[in-house]
CSV table of C-alpha atoms and ligand atoms in Angstrom, one decimal:
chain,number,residue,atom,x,y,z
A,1,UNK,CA,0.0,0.0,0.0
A,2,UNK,CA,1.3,3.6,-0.5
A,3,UNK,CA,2.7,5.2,1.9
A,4,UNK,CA,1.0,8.3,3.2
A,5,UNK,CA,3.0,11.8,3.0
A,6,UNK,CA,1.6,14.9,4.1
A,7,UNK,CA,3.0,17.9,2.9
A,8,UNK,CA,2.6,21.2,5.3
A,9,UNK,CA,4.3,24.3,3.4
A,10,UNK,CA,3.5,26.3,5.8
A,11,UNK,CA,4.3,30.7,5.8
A,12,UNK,CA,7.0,32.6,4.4
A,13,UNK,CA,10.0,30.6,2.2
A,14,UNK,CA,7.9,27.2,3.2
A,15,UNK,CA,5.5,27.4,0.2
A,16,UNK,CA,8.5,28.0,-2.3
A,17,UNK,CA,11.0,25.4,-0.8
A,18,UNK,CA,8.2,23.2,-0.1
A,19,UNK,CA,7.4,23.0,-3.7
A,20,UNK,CA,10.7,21.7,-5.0
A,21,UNK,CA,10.9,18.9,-2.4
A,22,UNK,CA,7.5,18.0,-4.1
A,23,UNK,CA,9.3,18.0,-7.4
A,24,UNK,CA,11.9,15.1,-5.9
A,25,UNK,CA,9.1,13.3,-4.5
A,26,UNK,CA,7.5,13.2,-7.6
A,27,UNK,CA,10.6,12.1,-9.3
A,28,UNK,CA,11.3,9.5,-7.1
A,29,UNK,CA,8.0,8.1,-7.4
A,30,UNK,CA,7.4,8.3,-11.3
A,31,UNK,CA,11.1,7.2,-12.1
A,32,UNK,CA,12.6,4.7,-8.9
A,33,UNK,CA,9.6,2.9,-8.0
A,34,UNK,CA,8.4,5.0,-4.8
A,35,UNK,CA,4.9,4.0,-3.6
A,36,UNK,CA,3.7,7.2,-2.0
A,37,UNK,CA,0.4,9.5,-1.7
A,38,UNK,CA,0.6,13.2,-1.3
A,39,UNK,CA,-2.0,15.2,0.3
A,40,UNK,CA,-1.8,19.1,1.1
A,41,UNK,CA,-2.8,20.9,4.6
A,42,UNK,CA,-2.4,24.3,5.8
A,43,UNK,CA,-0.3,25.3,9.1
A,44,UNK,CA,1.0,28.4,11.1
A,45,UNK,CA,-0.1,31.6,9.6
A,46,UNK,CA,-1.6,30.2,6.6
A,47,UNK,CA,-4.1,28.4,8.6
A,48,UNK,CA,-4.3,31.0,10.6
A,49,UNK,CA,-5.9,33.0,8.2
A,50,UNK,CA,-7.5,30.9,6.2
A,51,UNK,CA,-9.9,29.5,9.8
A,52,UNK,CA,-8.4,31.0,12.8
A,53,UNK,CA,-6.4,28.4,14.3
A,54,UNK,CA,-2.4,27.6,13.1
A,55,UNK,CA,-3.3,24.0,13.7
A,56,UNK,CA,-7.2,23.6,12.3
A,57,UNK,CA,-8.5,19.8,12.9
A,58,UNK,CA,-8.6,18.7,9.6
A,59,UNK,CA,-4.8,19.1,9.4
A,60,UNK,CA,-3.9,17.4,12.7
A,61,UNK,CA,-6.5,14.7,11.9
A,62,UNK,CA,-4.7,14.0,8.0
A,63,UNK,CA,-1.0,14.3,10.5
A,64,UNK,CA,-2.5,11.2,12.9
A,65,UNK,CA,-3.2,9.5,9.5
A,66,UNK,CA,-0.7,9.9,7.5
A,67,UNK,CA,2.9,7.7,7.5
A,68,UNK,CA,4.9,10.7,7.7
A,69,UNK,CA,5.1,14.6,7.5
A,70,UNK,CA,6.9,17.1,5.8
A,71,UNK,CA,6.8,20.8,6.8
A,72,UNK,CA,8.1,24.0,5.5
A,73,UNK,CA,8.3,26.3,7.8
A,74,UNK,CA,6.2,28.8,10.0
A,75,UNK,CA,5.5,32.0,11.1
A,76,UNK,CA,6.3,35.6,10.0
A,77,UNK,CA,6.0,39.3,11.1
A,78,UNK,CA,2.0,39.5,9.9
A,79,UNK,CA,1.0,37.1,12.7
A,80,UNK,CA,3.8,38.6,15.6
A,81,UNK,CA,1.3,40.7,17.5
A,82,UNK,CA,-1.4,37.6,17.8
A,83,UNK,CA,-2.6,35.9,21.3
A,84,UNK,CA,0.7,33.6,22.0
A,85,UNK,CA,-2.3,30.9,21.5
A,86,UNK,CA,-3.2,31.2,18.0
A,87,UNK,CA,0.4,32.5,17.2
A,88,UNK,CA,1.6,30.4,14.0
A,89,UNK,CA,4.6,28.6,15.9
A,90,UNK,CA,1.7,27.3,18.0
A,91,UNK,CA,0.7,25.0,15.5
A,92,UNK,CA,3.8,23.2,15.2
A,93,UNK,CA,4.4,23.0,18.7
A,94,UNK,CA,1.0,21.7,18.6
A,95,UNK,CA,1.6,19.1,15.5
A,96,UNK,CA,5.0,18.0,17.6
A,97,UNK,CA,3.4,17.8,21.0
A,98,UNK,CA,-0.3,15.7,19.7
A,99,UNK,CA,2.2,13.5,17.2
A,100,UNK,CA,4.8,12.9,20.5
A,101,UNK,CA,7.2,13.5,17.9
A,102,UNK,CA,9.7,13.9,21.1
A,103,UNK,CA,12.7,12.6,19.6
A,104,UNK,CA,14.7,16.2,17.5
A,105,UNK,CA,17.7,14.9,14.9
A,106,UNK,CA,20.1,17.5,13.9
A,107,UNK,CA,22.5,16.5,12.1
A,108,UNK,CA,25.3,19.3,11.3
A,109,UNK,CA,27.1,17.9,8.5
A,110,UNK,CA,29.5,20.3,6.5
A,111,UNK,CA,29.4,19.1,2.4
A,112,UNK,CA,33.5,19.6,1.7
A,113,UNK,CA,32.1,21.4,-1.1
A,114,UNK,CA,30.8,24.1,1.0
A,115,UNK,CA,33.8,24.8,3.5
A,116,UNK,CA,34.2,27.8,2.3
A,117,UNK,CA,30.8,28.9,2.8
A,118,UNK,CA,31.3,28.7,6.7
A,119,UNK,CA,32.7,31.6,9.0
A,120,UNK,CA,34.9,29.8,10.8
A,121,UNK,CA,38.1,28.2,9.0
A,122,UNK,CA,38.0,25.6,7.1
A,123,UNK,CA,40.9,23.3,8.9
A,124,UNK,CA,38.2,23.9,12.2
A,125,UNK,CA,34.9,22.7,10.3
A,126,UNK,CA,35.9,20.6,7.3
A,127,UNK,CA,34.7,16.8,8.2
A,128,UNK,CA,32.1,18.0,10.6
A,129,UNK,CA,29.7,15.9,11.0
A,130,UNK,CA,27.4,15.8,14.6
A,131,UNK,CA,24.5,15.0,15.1
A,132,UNK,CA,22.5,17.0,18.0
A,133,UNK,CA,19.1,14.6,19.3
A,134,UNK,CA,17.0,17.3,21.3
A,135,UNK,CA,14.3,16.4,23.4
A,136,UNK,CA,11.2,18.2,21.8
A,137,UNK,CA,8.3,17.4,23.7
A,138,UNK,CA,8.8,18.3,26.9
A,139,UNK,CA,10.8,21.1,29.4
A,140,UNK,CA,10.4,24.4,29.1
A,141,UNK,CA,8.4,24.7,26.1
A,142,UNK,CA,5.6,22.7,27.2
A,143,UNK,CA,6.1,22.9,30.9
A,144,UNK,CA,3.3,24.3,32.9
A,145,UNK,CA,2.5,27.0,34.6
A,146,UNK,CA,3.2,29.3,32.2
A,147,UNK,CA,1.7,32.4,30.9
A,148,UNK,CA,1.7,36.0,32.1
A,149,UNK,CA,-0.1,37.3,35.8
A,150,UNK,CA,-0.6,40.7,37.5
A,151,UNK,CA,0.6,40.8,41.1
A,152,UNK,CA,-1.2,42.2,43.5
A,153,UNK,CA,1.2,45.3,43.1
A,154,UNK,CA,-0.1,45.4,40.0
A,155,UNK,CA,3.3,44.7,38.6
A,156,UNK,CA,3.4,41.9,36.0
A,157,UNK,CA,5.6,38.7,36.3
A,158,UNK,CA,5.9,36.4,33.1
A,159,UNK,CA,6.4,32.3,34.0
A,160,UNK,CA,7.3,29.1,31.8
A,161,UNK,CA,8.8,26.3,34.0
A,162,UNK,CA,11.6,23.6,32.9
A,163,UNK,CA,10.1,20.0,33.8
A,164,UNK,CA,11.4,16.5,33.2
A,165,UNK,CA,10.3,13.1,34.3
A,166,UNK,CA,12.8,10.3,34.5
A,167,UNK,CA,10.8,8.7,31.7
A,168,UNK,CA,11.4,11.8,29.0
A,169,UNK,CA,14.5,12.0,30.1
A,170,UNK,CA,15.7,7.7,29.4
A,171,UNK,CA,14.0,8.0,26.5
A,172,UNK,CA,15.6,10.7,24.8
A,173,UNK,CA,19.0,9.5,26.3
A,174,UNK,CA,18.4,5.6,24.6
A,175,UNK,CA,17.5,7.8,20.9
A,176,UNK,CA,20.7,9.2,21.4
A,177,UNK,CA,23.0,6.1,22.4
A,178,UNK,CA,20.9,3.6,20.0
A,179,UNK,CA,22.1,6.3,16.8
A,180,UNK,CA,25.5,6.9,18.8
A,181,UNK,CA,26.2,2.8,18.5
A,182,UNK,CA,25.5,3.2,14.7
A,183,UNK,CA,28.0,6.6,14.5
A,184,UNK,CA,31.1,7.5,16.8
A,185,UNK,CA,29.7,5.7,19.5
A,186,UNK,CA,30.1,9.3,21.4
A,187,UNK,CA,27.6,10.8,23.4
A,188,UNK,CA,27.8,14.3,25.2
A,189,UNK,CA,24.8,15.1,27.4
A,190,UNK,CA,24.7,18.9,27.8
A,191,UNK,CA,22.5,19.7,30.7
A,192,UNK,CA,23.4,22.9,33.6
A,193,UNK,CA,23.4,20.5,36.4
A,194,UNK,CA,25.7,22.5,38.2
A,195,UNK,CA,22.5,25.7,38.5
A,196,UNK,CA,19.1,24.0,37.4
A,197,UNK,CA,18.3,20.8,39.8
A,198,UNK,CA,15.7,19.4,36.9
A,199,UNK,CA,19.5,19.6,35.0
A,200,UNK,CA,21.0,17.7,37.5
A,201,UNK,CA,18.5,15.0,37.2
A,202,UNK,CA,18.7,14.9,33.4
A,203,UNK,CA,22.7,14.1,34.2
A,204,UNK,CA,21.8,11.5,36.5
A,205,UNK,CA,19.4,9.9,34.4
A,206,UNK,CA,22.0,10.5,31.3
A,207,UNK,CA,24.4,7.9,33.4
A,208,UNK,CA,21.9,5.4,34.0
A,209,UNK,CA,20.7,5.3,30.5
A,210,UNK,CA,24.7,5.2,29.7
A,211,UNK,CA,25.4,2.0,31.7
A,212,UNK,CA,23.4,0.0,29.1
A,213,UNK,CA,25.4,0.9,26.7
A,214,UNK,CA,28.8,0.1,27.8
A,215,UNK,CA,30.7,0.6,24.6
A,216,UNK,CA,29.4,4.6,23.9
A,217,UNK,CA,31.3,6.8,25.7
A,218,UNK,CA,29.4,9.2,27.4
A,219,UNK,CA,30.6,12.9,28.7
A,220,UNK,CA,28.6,15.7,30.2
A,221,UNK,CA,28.7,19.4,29.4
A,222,UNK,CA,26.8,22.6,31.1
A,223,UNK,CA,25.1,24.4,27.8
A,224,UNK,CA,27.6,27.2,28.0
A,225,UNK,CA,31.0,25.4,27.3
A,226,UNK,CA,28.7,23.5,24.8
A,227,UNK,CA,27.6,26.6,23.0
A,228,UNK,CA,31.6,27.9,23.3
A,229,UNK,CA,32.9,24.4,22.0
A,230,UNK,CA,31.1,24.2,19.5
A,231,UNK,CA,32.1,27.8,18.0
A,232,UNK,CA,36.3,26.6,19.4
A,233,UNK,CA,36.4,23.0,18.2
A,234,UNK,CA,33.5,21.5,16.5
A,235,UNK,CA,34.9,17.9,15.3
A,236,UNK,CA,35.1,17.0,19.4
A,237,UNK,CA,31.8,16.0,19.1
A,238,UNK,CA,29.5,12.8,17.5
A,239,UNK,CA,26.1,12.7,19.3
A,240,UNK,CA,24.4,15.8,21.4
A,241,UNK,CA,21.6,15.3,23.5
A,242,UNK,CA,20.2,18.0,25.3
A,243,UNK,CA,17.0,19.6,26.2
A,244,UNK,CA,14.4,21.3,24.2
A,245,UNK,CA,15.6,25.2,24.6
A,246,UNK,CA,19.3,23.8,25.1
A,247,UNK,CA,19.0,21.8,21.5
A,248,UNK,CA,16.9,24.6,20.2
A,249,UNK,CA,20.1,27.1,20.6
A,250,UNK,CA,22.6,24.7,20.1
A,251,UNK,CA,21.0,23.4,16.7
A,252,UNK,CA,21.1,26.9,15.3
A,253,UNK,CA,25.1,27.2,16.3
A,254,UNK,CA,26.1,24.0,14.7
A,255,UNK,CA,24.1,25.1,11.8
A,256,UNK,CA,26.3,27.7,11.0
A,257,UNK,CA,29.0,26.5,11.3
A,258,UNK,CA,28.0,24.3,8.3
A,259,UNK,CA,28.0,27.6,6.1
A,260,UNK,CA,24.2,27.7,6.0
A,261,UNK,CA,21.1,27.1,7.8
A,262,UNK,CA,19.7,26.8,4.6
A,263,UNK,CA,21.3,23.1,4.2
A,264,UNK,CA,20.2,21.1,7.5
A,265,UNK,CA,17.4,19.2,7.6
A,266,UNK,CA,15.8,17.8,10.6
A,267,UNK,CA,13.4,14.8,12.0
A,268,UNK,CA,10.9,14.7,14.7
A,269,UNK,CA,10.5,11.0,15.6
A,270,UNK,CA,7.9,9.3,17.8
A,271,UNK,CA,8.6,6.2,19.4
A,272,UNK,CA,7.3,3.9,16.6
A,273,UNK,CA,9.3,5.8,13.9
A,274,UNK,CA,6.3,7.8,12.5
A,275,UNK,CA,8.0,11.8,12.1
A,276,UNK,CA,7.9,14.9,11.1
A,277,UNK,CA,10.5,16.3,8.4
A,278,UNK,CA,11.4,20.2,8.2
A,279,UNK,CA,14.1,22.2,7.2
A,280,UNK,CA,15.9,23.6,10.8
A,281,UNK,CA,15.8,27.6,9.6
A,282,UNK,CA,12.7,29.7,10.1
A,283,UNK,CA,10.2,31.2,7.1
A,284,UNK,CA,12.7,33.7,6.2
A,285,UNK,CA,9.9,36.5,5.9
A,286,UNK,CA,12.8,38.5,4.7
A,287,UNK,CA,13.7,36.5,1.5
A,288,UNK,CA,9.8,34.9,1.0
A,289,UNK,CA,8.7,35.3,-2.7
A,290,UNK,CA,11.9,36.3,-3.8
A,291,UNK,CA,13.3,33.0,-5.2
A,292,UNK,CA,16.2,33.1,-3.7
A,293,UNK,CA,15.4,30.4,-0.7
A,294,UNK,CA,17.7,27.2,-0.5
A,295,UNK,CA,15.4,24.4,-0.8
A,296,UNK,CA,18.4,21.6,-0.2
A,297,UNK,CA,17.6,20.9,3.5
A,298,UNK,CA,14.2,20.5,2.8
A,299,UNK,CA,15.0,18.1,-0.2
A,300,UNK,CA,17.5,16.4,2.5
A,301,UNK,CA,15.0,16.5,5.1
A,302,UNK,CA,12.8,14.2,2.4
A,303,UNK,CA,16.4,11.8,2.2
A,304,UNK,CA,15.5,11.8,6.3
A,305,UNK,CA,11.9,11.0,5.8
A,306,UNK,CA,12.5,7.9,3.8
A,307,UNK,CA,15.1,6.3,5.7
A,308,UNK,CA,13.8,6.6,8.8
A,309,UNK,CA,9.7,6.6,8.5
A,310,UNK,CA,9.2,5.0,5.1
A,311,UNK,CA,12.4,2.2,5.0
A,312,UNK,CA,13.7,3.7,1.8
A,313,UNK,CA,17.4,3.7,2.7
A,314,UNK,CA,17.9,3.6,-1.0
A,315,UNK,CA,16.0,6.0,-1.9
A,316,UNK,CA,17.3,8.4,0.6
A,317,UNK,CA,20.8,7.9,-0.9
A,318,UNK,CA,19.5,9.0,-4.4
A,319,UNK,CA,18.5,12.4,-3.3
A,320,UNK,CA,21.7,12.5,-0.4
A,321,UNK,CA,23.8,11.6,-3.5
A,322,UNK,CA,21.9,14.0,-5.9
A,323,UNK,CA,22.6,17.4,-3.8
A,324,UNK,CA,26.5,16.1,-3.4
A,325,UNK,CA,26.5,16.0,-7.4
A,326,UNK,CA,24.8,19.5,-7.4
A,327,UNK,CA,27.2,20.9,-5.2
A,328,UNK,CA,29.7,19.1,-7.7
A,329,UNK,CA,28.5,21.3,-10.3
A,330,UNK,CA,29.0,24.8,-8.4
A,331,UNK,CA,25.3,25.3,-8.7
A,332,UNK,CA,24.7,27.7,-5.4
A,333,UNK,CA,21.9,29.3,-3.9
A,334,UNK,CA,22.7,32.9,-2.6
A,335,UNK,CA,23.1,32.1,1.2
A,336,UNK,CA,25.8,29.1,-0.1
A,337,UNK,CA,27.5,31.6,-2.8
A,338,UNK,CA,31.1,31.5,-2.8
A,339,UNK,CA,33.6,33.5,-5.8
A,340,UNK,CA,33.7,30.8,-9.0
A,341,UNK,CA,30.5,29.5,-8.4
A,342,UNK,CA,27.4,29.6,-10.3
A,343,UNK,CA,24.4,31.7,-8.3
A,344,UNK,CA,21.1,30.1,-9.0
A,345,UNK,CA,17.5,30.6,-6.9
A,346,UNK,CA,15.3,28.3,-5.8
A,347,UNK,CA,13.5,26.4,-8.7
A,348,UNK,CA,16.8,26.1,-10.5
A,349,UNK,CA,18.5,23.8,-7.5
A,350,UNK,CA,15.3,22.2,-7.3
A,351,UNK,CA,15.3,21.0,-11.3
A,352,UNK,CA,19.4,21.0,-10.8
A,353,UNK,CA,18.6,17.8,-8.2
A,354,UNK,CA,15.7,16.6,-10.5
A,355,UNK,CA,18.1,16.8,-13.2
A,356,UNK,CA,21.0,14.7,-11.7
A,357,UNK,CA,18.5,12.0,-9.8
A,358,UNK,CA,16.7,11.3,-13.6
A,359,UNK,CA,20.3,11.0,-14.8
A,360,UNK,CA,21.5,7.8,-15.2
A,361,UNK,CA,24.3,8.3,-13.0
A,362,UNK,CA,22.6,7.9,-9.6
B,1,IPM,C1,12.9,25.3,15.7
B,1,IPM,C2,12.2,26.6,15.8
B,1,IPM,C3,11.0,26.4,16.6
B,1,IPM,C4,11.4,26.0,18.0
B,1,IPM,C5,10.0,27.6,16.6
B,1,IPM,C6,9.6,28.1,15.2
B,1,IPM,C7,8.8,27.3,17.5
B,1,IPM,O1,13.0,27.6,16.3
B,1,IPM,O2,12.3,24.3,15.2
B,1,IPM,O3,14.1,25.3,16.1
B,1,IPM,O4,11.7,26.9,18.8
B,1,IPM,O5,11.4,24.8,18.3
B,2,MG,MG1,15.1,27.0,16.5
């Protein structure tokens, strides 16, 4: 039976990147085989304005039903002043948090092609290639209380509050060493045990999880030498795992040091495998309609989707090897645009991949 894919474009540069990916898909399944059915729902603003809500029913009820998801991106100055409820971010925290899509990879891996692209020297980022598994369920984000209240004084005090359970906490940990065992077989837990006590738990939890997995080596960091190593020496690290504002910062780092957060794709995984597939940057309201977006880590967030919620390894190596060959060419999107390159937008890397999958030599 075909496997259900949802496609969410979402606000801002999600439409336009969103569309290419599509183009892949389409390739994939007309040329190499690919059993899959498309449908199309709106999210964040779009939805927004289309029935009030960033997550209407009918698109969480075809996300429940479908095998896996793939979302643009959301939000945008037009919806900034809305209730935090309705807000368009709310409706993927609200896709990620009804799916228990708890389980956040990151990888940060820098194409050699691209060293050039990244601020930081190429001797310091060339072979990078970490993988950061945030916890996306659960702490701050979704911890409660929360929300805004007047004091009696009349003075307002703002609250979110950082919770874990033991459970959130193993759980995450065994994503992190089961991928580790299949990598470096490195794990670094970055927690600040040594201030937040739900931190220290996380830690203490991190080495219990550890001692079933006897070959990973496991080391700890507080989130600020994290953030600082990662900018100093990169390549110290295989697999992250952190918590949901920690790997939300983090993520963004390590992206740039990559050259662009227009190349890293991402996977929100449940515990069965089913997962939501998004580029890691934002809607880019700045560059929307232009043409200039990068749609590569969405196309690479598709190679994510079939390997790990459709069991298309193979598949996932066409499009993986595609974007290398790409590269290859010098084809470059604006934000990846280095001197002796060729500077193309949007729909042109899109047909550039299409091109090189529907050539024989992938
Ligand atoms: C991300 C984004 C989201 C987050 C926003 C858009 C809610 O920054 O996926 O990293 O904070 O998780
Ligand atoms: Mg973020």
């Amino acid at each position: 039976m075909s496997k259900k894919i949802l496609i969410l474009p979402g606000d801002g540069i999600g439409p336009e990147i969103v569309r290419e990916a599509v183009k892949v898909l389409n390739c994939l399944r007309d040329h190499f085989g690919l059993d899959i059915a498309m449908e199309e729902a709106l999210v964040g603003g779009a939805a927004f304005d289309d029935s009030g809500h960033p997550l209407p029913k009918a698109t969480l009820d075809l996300a429940l039903d479908a095998d896996a998801v793939l979302l643009g991106a959301v939000g945008g100055p037009k919806w900034e002043s809305l209730d935090i409820s309705v807000r368009p971010e709310k409706g993927l925290l609200g896709l990620r948090g009804e799916l228990g899509l708890f389980a956040n990879l990151r990888p940060a891996i820098l194409y050699p092609q691209l060293a050039a692209a990244s601020t930081l020297r190429s001797d310091v980022v060339s072979g990078l290639d970490i993988l950061i598994v945030r916890e996306l369920t659960g702490g701050i984000y979704f911890g409660q209380p929360r929300g805004v209240e007047t004091l009696a004084s009349g003075e307002r005090r703002g609250l979110n509050t950082l919770v874990y359970t033991e459970s959130e906490i193993d759980r995450i940990c065994r994503v992190a060493f089961d991928i580790a065992m299949k990598r470096g077989k490195r794990v670094c837990s970055v927690d600040k045990a040594n201030v937040l006590e739900c931190t220290e738990l996380w830690r203490e939890v991190a080495i219990r999880v550890g001692g079933d997995y006897p070959q990973v080596e496991l080391s700890h960091m507080y989130v600020d030498n994290a953030a600082m190593q990662l900018v100093r020496a990169p390549k110290q690290f295989d697999v992250m795992v952190t918590t949901n504002l920690f790997g939300d910062i983090l993520s963004d780092c390590a992206a740039m040091l990559t050259g662009s957060i227009g190349m890293l794709p991402s996977a929100s995984l449940d515990a069965d495998g089913k997962g939501m597939y998004e580029p890691i940057h934002g809607s880019a309201p700045d560059i929307a309609g232009t043409g200039v977006a990068n749609p590569l880590a969405t196309i690479l967030s598709l190679a994510m989707m079939l390997r790990y919620s459709l069991d298309a390894g193979v598949q996932a190596e066409r499009i993986e090897k595609a974007v290398s060959a790409v590269l290859d060419q010098g084809l470059r999107t604006p934000d990846i645009f280095t001197e002796g390159n060729e500077k193309i937008g949007t729909v042109q890397m899109g047909d550039a991949v299409v091109s090189v999958l529907r050539s024989a030599a992938i």
